[in-house]
Structures are given as C-alpha cells and as structure tokens.
Short mmCIF file of C-alpha atoms and ligand atoms in Angstrom, two decimals:
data_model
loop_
_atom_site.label_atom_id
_atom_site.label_comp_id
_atom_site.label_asym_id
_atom_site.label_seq_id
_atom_site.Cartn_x
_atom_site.Cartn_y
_atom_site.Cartn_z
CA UNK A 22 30.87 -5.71 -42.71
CA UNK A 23 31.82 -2.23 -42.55
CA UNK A 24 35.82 -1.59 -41.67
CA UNK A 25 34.11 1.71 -39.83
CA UNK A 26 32.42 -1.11 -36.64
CA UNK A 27 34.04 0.06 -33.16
CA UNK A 28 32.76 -2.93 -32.03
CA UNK A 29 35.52 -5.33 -34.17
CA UNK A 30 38.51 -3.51 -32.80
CA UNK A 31 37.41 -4.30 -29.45
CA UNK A 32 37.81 -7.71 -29.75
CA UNK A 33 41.49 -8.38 -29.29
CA UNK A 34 41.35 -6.64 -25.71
CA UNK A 35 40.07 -9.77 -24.44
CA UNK A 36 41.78 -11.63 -21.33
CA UNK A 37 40.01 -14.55 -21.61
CA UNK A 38 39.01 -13.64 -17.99
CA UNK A 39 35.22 -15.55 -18.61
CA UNK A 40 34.04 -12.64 -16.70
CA UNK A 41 31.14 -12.22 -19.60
CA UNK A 42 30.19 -16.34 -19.37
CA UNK A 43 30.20 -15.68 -15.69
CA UNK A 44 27.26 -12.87 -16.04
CA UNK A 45 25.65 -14.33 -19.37
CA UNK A 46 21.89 -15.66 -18.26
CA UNK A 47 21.48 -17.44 -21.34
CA UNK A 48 24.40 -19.69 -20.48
CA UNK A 49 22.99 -20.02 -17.28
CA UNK A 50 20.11 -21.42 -18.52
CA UNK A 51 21.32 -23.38 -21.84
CA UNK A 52 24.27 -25.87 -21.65
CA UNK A 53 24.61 -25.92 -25.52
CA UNK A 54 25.15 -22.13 -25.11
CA UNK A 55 28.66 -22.03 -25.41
CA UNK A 56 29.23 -18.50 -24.32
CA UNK A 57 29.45 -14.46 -24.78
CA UNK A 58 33.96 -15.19 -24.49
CA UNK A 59 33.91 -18.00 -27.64
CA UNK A 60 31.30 -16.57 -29.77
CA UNK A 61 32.24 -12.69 -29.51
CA UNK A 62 35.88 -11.91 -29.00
CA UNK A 63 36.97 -15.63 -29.96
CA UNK A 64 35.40 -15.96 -33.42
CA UNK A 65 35.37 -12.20 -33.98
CA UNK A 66 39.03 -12.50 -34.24
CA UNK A 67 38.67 -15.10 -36.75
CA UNK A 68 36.86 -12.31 -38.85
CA UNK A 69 33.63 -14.56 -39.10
CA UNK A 70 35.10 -16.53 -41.23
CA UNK A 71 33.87 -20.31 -39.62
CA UNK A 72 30.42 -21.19 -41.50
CA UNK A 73 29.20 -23.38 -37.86
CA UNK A 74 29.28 -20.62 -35.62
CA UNK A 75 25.35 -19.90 -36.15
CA UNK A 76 24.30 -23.10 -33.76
CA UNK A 77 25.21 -21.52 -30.64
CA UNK A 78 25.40 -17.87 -31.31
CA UNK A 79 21.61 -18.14 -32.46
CA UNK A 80 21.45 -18.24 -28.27
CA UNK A 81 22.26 -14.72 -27.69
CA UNK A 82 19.54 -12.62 -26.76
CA UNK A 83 21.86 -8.98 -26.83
CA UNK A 84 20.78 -8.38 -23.28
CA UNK A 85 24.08 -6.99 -23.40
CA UNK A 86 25.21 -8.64 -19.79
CA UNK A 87 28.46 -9.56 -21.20
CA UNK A 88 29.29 -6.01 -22.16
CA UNK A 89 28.72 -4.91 -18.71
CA UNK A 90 31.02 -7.31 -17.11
CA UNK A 91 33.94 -7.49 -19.21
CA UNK A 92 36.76 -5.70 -17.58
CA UNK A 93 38.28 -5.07 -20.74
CA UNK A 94 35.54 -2.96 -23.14
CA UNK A 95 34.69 -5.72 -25.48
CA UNK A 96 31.73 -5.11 -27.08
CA UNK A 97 30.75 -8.53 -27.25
CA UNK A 98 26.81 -7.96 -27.84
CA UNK A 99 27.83 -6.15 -30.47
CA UNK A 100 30.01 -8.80 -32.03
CA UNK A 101 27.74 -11.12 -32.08
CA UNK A 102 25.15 -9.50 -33.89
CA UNK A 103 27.77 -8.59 -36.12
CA UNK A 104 28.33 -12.36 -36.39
CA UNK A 105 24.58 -12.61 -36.82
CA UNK A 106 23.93 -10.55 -39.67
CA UNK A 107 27.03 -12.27 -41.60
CA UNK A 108 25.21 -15.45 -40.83
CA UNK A 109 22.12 -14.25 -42.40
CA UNK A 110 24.03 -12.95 -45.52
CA UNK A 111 24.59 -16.28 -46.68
CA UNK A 112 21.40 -18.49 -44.73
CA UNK A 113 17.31 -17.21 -45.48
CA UNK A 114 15.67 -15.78 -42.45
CA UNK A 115 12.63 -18.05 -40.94
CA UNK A 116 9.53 -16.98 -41.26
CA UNK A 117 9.17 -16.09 -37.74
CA UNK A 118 12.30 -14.00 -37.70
CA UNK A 119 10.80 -11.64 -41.09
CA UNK A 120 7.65 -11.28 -38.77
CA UNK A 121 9.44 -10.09 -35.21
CA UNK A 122 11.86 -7.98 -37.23
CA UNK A 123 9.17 -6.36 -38.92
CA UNK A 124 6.78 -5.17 -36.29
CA UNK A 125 6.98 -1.43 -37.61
CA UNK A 126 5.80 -2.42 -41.13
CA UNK A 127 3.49 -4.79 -39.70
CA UNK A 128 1.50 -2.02 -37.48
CA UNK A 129 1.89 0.66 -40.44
CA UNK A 130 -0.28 -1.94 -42.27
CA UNK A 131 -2.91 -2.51 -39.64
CA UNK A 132 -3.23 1.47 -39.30
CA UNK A 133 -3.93 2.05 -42.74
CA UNK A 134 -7.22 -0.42 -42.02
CA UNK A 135 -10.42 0.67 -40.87
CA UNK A 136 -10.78 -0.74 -37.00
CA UNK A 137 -7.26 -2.35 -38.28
CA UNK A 138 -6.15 -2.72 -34.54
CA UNK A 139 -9.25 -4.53 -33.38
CA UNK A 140 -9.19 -7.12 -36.29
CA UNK A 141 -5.61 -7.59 -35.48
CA UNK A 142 -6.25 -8.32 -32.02
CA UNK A 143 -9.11 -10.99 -32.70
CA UNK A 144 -6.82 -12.19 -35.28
CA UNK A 145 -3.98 -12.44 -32.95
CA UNK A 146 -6.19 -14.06 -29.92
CA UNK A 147 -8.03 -16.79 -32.49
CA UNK A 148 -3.86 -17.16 -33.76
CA UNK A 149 -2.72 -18.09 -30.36
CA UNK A 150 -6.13 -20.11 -29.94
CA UNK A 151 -5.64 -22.21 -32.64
CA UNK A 152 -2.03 -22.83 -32.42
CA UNK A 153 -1.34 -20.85 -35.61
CA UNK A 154 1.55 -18.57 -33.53
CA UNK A 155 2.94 -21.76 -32.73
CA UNK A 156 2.90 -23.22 -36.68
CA UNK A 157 4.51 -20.31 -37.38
CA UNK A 158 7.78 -20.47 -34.69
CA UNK A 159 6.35 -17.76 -32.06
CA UNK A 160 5.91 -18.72 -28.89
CA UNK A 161 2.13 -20.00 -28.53
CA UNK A 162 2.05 -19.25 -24.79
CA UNK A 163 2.16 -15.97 -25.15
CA UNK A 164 0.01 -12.99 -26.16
CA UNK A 165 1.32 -10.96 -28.60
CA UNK A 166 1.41 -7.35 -28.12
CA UNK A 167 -2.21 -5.89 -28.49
CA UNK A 168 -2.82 -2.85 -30.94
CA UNK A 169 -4.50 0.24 -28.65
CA UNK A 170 -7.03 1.35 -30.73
CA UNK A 171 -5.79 4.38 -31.47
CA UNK A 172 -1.76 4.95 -31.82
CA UNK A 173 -0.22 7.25 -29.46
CA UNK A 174 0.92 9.37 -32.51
CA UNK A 175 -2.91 9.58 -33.72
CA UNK A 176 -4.10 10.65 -30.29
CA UNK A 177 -1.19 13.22 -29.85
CA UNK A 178 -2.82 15.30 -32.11
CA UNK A 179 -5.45 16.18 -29.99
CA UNK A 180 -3.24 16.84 -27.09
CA UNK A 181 -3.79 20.50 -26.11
CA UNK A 182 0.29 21.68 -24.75
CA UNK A 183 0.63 25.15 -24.41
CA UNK A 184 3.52 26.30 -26.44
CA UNK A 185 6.66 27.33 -24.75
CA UNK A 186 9.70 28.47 -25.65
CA UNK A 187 11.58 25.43 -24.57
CA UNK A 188 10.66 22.19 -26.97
CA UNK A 189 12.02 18.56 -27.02
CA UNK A 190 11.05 16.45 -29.40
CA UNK A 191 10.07 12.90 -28.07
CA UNK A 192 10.66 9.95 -30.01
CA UNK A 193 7.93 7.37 -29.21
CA UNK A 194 9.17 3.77 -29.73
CA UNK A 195 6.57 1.53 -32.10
CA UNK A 196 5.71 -0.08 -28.35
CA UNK A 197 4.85 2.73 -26.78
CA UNK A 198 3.26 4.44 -30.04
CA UNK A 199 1.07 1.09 -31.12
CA UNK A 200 0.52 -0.69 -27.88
CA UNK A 201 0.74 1.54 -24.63
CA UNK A 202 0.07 4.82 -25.90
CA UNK A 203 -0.87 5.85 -22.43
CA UNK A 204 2.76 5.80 -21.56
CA UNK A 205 3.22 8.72 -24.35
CA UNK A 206 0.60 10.69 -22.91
CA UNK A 207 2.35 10.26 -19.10
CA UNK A 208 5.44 11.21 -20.94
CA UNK A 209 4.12 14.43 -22.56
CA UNK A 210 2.10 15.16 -18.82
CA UNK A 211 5.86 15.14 -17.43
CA UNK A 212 7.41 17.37 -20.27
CA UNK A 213 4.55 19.76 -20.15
CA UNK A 214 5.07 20.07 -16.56
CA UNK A 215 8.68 20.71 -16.60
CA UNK A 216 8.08 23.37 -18.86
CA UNK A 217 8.92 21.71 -22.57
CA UNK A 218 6.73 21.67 -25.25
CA UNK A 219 6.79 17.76 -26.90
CA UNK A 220 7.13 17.57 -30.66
CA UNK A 221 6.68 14.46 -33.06
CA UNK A 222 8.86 14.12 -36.03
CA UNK A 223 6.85 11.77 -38.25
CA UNK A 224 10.16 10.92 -39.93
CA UNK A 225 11.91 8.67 -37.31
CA UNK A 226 11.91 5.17 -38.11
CA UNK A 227 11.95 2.36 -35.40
CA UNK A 228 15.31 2.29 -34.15
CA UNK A 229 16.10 -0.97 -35.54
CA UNK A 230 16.77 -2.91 -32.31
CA UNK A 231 14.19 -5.59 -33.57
CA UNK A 232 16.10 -5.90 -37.04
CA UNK A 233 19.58 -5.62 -35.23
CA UNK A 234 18.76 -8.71 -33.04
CA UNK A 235 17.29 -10.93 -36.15
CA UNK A 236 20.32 -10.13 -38.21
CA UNK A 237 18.50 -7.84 -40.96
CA UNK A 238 21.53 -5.32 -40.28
CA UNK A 239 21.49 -3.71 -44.03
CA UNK A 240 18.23 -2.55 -42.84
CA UNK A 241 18.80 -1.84 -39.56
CA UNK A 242 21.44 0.59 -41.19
CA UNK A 243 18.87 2.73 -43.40
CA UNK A 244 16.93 3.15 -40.21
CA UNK A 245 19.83 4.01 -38.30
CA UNK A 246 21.24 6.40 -41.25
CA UNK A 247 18.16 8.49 -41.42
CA UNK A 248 17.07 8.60 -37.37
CA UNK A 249 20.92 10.07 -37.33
CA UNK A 250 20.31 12.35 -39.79
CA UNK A 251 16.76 13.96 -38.04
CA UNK A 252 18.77 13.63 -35.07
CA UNK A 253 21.71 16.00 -35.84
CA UNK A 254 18.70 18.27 -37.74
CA UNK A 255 17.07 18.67 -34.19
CA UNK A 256 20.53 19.52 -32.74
CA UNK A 257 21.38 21.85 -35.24
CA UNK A 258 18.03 23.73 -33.89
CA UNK A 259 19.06 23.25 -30.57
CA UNK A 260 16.37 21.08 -29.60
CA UNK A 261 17.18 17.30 -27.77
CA UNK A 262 15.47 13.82 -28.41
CA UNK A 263 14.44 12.16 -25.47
CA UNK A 264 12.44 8.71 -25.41
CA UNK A 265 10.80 6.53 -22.22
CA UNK A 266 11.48 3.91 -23.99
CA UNK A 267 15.12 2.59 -23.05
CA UNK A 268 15.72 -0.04 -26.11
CA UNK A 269 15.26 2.77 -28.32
CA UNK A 270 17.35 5.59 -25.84
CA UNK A 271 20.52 2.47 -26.33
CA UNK A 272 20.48 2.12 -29.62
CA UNK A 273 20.31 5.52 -30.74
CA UNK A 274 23.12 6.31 -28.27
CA UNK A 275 25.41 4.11 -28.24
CA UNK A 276 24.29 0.95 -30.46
CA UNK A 277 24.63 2.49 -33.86
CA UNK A 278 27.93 3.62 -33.25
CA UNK A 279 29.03 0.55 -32.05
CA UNK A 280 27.72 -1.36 -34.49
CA UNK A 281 28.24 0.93 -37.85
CA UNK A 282 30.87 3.24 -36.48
CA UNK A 283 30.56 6.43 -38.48
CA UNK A 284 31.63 9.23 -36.27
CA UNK A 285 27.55 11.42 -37.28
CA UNK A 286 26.04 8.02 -35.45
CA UNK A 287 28.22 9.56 -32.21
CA UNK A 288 27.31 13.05 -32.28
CA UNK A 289 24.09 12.55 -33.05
CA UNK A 290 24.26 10.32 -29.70
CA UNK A 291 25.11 13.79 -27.74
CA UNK A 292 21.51 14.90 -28.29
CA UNK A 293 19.87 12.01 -27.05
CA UNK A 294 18.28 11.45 -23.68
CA UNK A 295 16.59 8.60 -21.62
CA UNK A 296 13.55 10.09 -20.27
CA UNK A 297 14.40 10.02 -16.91
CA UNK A 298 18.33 11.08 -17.71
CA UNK A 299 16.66 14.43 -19.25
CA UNK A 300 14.60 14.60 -16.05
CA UNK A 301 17.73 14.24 -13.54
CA UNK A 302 19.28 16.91 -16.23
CA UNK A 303 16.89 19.61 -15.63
CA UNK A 304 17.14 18.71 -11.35
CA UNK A 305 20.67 19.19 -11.75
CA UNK A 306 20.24 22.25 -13.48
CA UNK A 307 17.77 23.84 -10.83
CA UNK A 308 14.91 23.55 -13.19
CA UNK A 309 12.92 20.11 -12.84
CA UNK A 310 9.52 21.20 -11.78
CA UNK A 311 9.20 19.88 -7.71
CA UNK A 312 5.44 20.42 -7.16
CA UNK A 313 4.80 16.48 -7.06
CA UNK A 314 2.38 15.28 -4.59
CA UNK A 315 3.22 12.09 -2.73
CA UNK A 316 1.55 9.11 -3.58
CA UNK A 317 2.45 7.17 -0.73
CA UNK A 318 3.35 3.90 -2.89
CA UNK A 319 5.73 1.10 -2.44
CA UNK A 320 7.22 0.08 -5.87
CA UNK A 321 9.06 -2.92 -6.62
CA UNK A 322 11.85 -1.28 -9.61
CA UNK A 323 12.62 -4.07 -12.36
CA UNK A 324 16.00 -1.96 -13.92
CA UNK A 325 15.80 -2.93 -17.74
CA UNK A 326 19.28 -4.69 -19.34
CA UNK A 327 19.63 -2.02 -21.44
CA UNK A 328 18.94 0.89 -18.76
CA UNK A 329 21.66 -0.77 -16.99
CA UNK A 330 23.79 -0.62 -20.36
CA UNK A 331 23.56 3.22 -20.58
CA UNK A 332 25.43 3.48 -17.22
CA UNK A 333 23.62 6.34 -16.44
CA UNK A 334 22.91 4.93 -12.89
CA UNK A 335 18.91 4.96 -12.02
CA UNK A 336 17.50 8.46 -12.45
CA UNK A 337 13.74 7.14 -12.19
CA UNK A 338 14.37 5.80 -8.41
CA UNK A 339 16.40 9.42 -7.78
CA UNK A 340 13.84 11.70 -8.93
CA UNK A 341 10.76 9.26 -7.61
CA UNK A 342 12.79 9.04 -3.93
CA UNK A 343 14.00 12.23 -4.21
CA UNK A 344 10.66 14.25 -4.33
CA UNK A 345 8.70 11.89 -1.68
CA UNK A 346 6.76 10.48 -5.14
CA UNK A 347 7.07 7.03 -3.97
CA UNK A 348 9.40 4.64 -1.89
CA UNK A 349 11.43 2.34 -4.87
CA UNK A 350 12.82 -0.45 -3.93
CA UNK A 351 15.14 -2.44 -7.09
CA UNK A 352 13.88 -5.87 -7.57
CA UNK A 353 18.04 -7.04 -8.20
CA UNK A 354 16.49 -10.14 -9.94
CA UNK A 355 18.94 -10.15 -13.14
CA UNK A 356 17.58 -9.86 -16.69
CA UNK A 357 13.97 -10.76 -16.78
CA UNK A 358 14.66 -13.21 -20.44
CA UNK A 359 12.90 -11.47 -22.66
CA UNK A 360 15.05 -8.93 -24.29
CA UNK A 361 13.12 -7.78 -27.04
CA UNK A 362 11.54 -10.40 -29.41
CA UNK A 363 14.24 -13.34 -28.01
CA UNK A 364 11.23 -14.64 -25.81
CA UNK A 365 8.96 -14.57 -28.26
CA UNK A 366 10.48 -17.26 -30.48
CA UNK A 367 9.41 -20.58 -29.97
CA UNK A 368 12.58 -21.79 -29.23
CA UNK A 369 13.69 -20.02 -27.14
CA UNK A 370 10.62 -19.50 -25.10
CA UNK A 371 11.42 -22.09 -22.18
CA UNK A 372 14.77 -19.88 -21.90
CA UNK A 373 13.36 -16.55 -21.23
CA UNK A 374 10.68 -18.20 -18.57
CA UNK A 375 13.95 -19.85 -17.39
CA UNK A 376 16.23 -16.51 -17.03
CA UNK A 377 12.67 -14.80 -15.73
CA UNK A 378 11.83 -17.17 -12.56
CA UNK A 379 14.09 -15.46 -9.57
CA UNK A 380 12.25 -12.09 -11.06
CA UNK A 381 9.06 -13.75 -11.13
CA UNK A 382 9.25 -15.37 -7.75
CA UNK A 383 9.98 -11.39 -6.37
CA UNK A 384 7.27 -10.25 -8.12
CA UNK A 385 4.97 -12.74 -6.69
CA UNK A 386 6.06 -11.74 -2.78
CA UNK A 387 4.11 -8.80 -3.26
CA UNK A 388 4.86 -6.58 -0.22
CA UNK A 389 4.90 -3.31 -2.80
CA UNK A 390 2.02 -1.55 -4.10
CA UNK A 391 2.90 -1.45 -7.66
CA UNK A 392 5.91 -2.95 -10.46
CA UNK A 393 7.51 -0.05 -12.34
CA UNK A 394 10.56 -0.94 -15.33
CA UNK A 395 11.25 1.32 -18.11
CA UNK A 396 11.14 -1.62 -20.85
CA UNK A 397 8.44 -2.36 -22.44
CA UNK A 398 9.07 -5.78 -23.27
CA UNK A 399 10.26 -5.77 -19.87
CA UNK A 400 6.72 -5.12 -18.48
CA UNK A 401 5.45 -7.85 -20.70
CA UNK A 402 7.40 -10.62 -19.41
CA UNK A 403 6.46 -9.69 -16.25
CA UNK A 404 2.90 -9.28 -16.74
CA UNK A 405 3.15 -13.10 -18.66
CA UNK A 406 5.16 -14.54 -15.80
CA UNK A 407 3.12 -13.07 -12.96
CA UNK A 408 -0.28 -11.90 -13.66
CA UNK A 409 1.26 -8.48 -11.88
CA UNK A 410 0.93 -5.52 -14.91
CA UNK A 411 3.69 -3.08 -14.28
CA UNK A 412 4.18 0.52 -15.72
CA UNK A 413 6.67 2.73 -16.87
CA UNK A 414 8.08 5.27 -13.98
CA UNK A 415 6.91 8.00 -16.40
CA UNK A 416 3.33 6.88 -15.50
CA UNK A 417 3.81 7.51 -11.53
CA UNK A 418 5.62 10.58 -11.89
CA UNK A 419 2.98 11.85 -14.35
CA UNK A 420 0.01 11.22 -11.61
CA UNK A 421 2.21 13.05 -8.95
CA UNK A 422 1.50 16.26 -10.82
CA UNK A 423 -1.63 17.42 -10.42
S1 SF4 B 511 24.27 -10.39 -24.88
FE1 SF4 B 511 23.39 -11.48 -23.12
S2 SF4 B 511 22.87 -13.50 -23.97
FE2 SF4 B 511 24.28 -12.56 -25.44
S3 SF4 B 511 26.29 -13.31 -24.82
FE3 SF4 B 511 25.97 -11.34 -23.80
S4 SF4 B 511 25.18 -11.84 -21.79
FE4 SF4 B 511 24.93 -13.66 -23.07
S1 SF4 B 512 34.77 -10.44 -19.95
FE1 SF4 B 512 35.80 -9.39 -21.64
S2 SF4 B 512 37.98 -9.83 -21.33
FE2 SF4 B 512 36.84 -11.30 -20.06
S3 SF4 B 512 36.59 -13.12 -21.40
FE3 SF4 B 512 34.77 -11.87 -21.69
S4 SF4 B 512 35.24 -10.57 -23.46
FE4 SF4 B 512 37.19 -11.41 -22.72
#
C-alpha cells in the first residue's frame, strides 16, 4: 500500500462513536457483518496485518454510508477497500470477481464483433436460462446489463452539435456508453442547449470503481493514473469534465485521492463536474439556458449513495423544481443494495434485495408519474425489484427543451 493513501491517516480519528454501524445497511441486513467501526478504523490501525479479516469485510458493498455518518472524517469505505486489495494480494480472485471487475474489457471485446452486442445478449439470456450465471457465482435472478446495439460513443459520431466556443468534454461511463446510450444523447441535448459543445476523449479508461470494489487496486491505479493525466490535459486547455454518471463523477473526484493520495489525483478533481453540479454552475452564474417547457410530471427521486457522497446537495431536484420541469419528490428510502456489482454476486444477492425492500415498497405506491436516480446501477435494481424502469434526470430535463 502506498504511504501517499489519505484514507490511512484518517483512521486514528475514530471515537468509537458506532455512528458508521448505526448507518451501515449491510449490517442491517447481515448479522455476520461485523461492521464499517471494526473492519475500517479498527483493523486499519493494525496496518492490515491480521490474515482473517477477509470473512466479514468481503460484506462491504462501498456504498460509502459509513463515510457519511462518521462525525470524525474517517474514510472508512476507503479503508476497507484498502483492506480488500491487501486481501487479494495474497488470496486468487473468483472467477466471478475477474468477470464484474472487468466489464470494460469485456464490452471492448463484444464491440470488436460483428452484431457482437446481440450475440452477447442471447448469450447472456440462454446464461441466465440455463443457470450458467449462477455456476459461475453471479446472481442467476438477475439480468445482466444488455449491450445497446450500438455504443453511445459509436452513435456520437453522427451527432450533428454546432460548434461553439464554449466545449466540455463529457466522460461517458462504460454504463451509459454500452448499455443506455440514450442517456448520452439526453446528456449532449442538455449541453448543446446550454450552449457547450460535448467532446469525447477516446483515451479515458473506466474509472475503476468496478476494479476498486473487487480489490484489483494495482489496476484500478493505471486507470486512475492516466484518467488524471487527460484530466489535468483538459484543464490545462481550460476545458471541464463533466459525467451523468455519479459512480464515475466520485471516483474521479474524490475516490482516487482518497485512495492513492498523490496530490495530481486532487487537482485534477477541481475540473470535474457531476452533470447536474455543472448545470446548477452555469444557473448560478446567470447562464443555464431557462427555456424549458413544463412537463407537468410527478417524479419519485431515488438520490444515489454516491450522489449523496459528493455532498453537493441535489442539483437535479433544484434545477427540475426550479424551472417548473417537473414536481420531485425524494424517495428517502436509504441505499437501494446494489452499489455497483455487490448485488450482482451470488452471495450477496439476498442482501441487496434485502437493503432494497423499503425502496421497493415506495416504488410500488406509485402516486408519481415517473422514477428518476442518477445511478445507473441504481436504476437497475429498481427496475429488478419493481418492474418500474426509471431514468436519469438528464433524460427529463433533455425533453423539456424543445
Ligand atoms: S461502505 Fe456501506 S457497506 Fe461498507 S461499511 Fe460502509 S456503510 Fe457498510
Ligand atoms: S462513525 Fe467514525 S468515529 Fe464513529 S465509530 Fe465509525 S469510524 Fe469511528
């Protein structure tokens, strides 16, 4: 482990105040969980140095709860990924775990295939059919995500934006880019609008959450080394990196920091912008574009973990109230269990349905005309737990201008 982590030094500001157990919905939902306070600041004061911690810190899904509760800035998420990867230095990764850590290498593959993406998806629905998901440690009551035919990258190219002197460059996600493209293409309606042109830099990786959160941290590192290094390129030219897609907004502002510490990893965090958080930037700035019609909608507002984390309050409720879009009202249901690829694992399945059900059960009252969260996994576990599809707030906004 690098003697650069923030995260590390945080540990011995703990009170022992069981704040973060209190607010941990894994714990909530797993007795042999034995909590954010013993597996975080407890053993990360022990410098990882116990080989049995694995057993229960395998529970953790970083929903990053914990971090938001303690009183004292302990980066406990962050510790016990940290704890994760050092774990995985000395034990092989499961099959599963290569496959759900991998999901950028995975799609590049299928891309490179003629009709790759529909193959995939027979593949993938004959998979869950035949129990073969389940064989393999992924959670055979789901779907996996389906491949749109056509990535959002691929289709941006024939996206006809006038050019304009003002320019962002928008970094996709692999979810939005292989799965719901059409959240790009509400993303890019938005920019256009507002006056930016939206650029693609083909050299982003993923942002490593996935790898973070399955303890391939080496890797996550590369990623995070040469995203930072694009990312400070673009700010050199004056010209910020926003995303819709609030996993990747957390990690590249505040996660790599906290989890490798080098002080580029923290400026390059100073030109990077939730979508919405750019949005409530340019309102604040006299410049957001208010010609939005009203759509006369009710939406039920599932806030993402990791929106939350950013403590940036909610800017897609603000600017959606705020201009008449659409009445938003927050589901304040907790974490919805999924948090990234946790739910997906076999194991820990039953969990994320578990930490789901209060969100689920609002859901399922249905006096709203539509589900909006940021997340996309987010929108998944709803979609799987309710039969309700959500969308991003991008996509509302983006049918508000004409
Ligand atoms: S990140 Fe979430 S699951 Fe992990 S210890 Fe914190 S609150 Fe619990
Ligand atoms: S909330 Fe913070 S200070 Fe309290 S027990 Fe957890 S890590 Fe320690």
């Amino acid at each position: 482990m690098s003697d650069n982590t923030k995260a590390i030094f945080t540990g011995d500001r703990c009170l022992s105040c069981t704040s973060c157990m209190a607010n941990c919905p894994v714990m909530a939902a797993v007795k042999e969980y034995r909590g954010p306070k013993l597996v975080g600041p407890a053993h990360g004061r022990m410098h990882f140095s116990q080989e049995d911690i694995e057993e229960s810190l395998n529970y953790c899904s970083n929903c990053k709860s914990c971090d938001r509760a303690c009183p004292s800035g302990v980066a406990v998420s962050t510790l016990n990924m940290l704890q994760r990867a050092e774990y995985y230095k000395k034990h092989e990764h499961l099959r599963h775990e290569d496959m759900l850590a991998h999901g950028e290498r995975m799609a590049k593959l299928i891309r490179m295939m003629p009709f790759g993406a529909t193959f995939s998806n027979i593949g993938m629905s004959i998979g869950k059919t035949l129990g073969i998901f389940s064989a393999l440690g992924l959670a055979g009551e789901r779907n996996m995500p389906a491949y749109a035919s056509t990535s959002f990258k691929d289709g941006f190219k024939r996206i006809k934006q006038a050019p304009a002197s003002k320019k962002l460059v928008m970094f996709t996600g692999c979810f939005i880019n292989d799965n719901e493209p059409q959240v790009g293409q509400a993303f890019v309606k938005v920019m256009n609008a507002n006056g930016y042109e939206v650029l693609i830099d083909e050299g982003f990786n993923c942002c490593g959450s996935p790898l973070v959160v399955t303890g391939f941290l080496d890797e996550a590192r590369q990623h995070a080394d040469n995203n930072v290094a694009r990312i400070l390129d673009w700010k050199r030219k004056g010209i910020p990196v926003v995303t819709p897609c609030t996993s990747c907004s957390l990690m590249l502002k505040e996660e790599y920091h906290e989890l490798f510490g080098e002080h580029e990893m923290h400026e390059a965090a100073q030109n990077v912008y939730d979508a919405f958080e750019f949005l409530e930037i340019l309102q604040e700035r006299g410049e957001f574009n208010e010609n939005v019609k009203p759509l006369n909608q009710k939406l039920l507002y599932h806030v993402p973990c990791h929106l939350k984390s950013q403590a940036i309050g909610l800017p897609a409720q603000n600017i959606l109230e705020e201009y008449k879009v659409a009445k938003v009202q927050t589901a304040d249901a907790g974490c919805c269990g999924i948090s990234g690829n946790y739910g997906f694992r076999k194991d820990k399945y039953e969990i994320s349905m578990k930490i789901g059900a209060k969100l689920f059960e609002r859901v399922k009252q249905q006096d709203f005309d539509k589900v909006i969260s940021d997340c996309g996994t987010c929108r998944m576990q709803i979609h799987h737990g309710t039969n309700i599809k959500p969308v991003h707030p991008i996509e509302i906004l983006a049918k508000a201008y004409a």
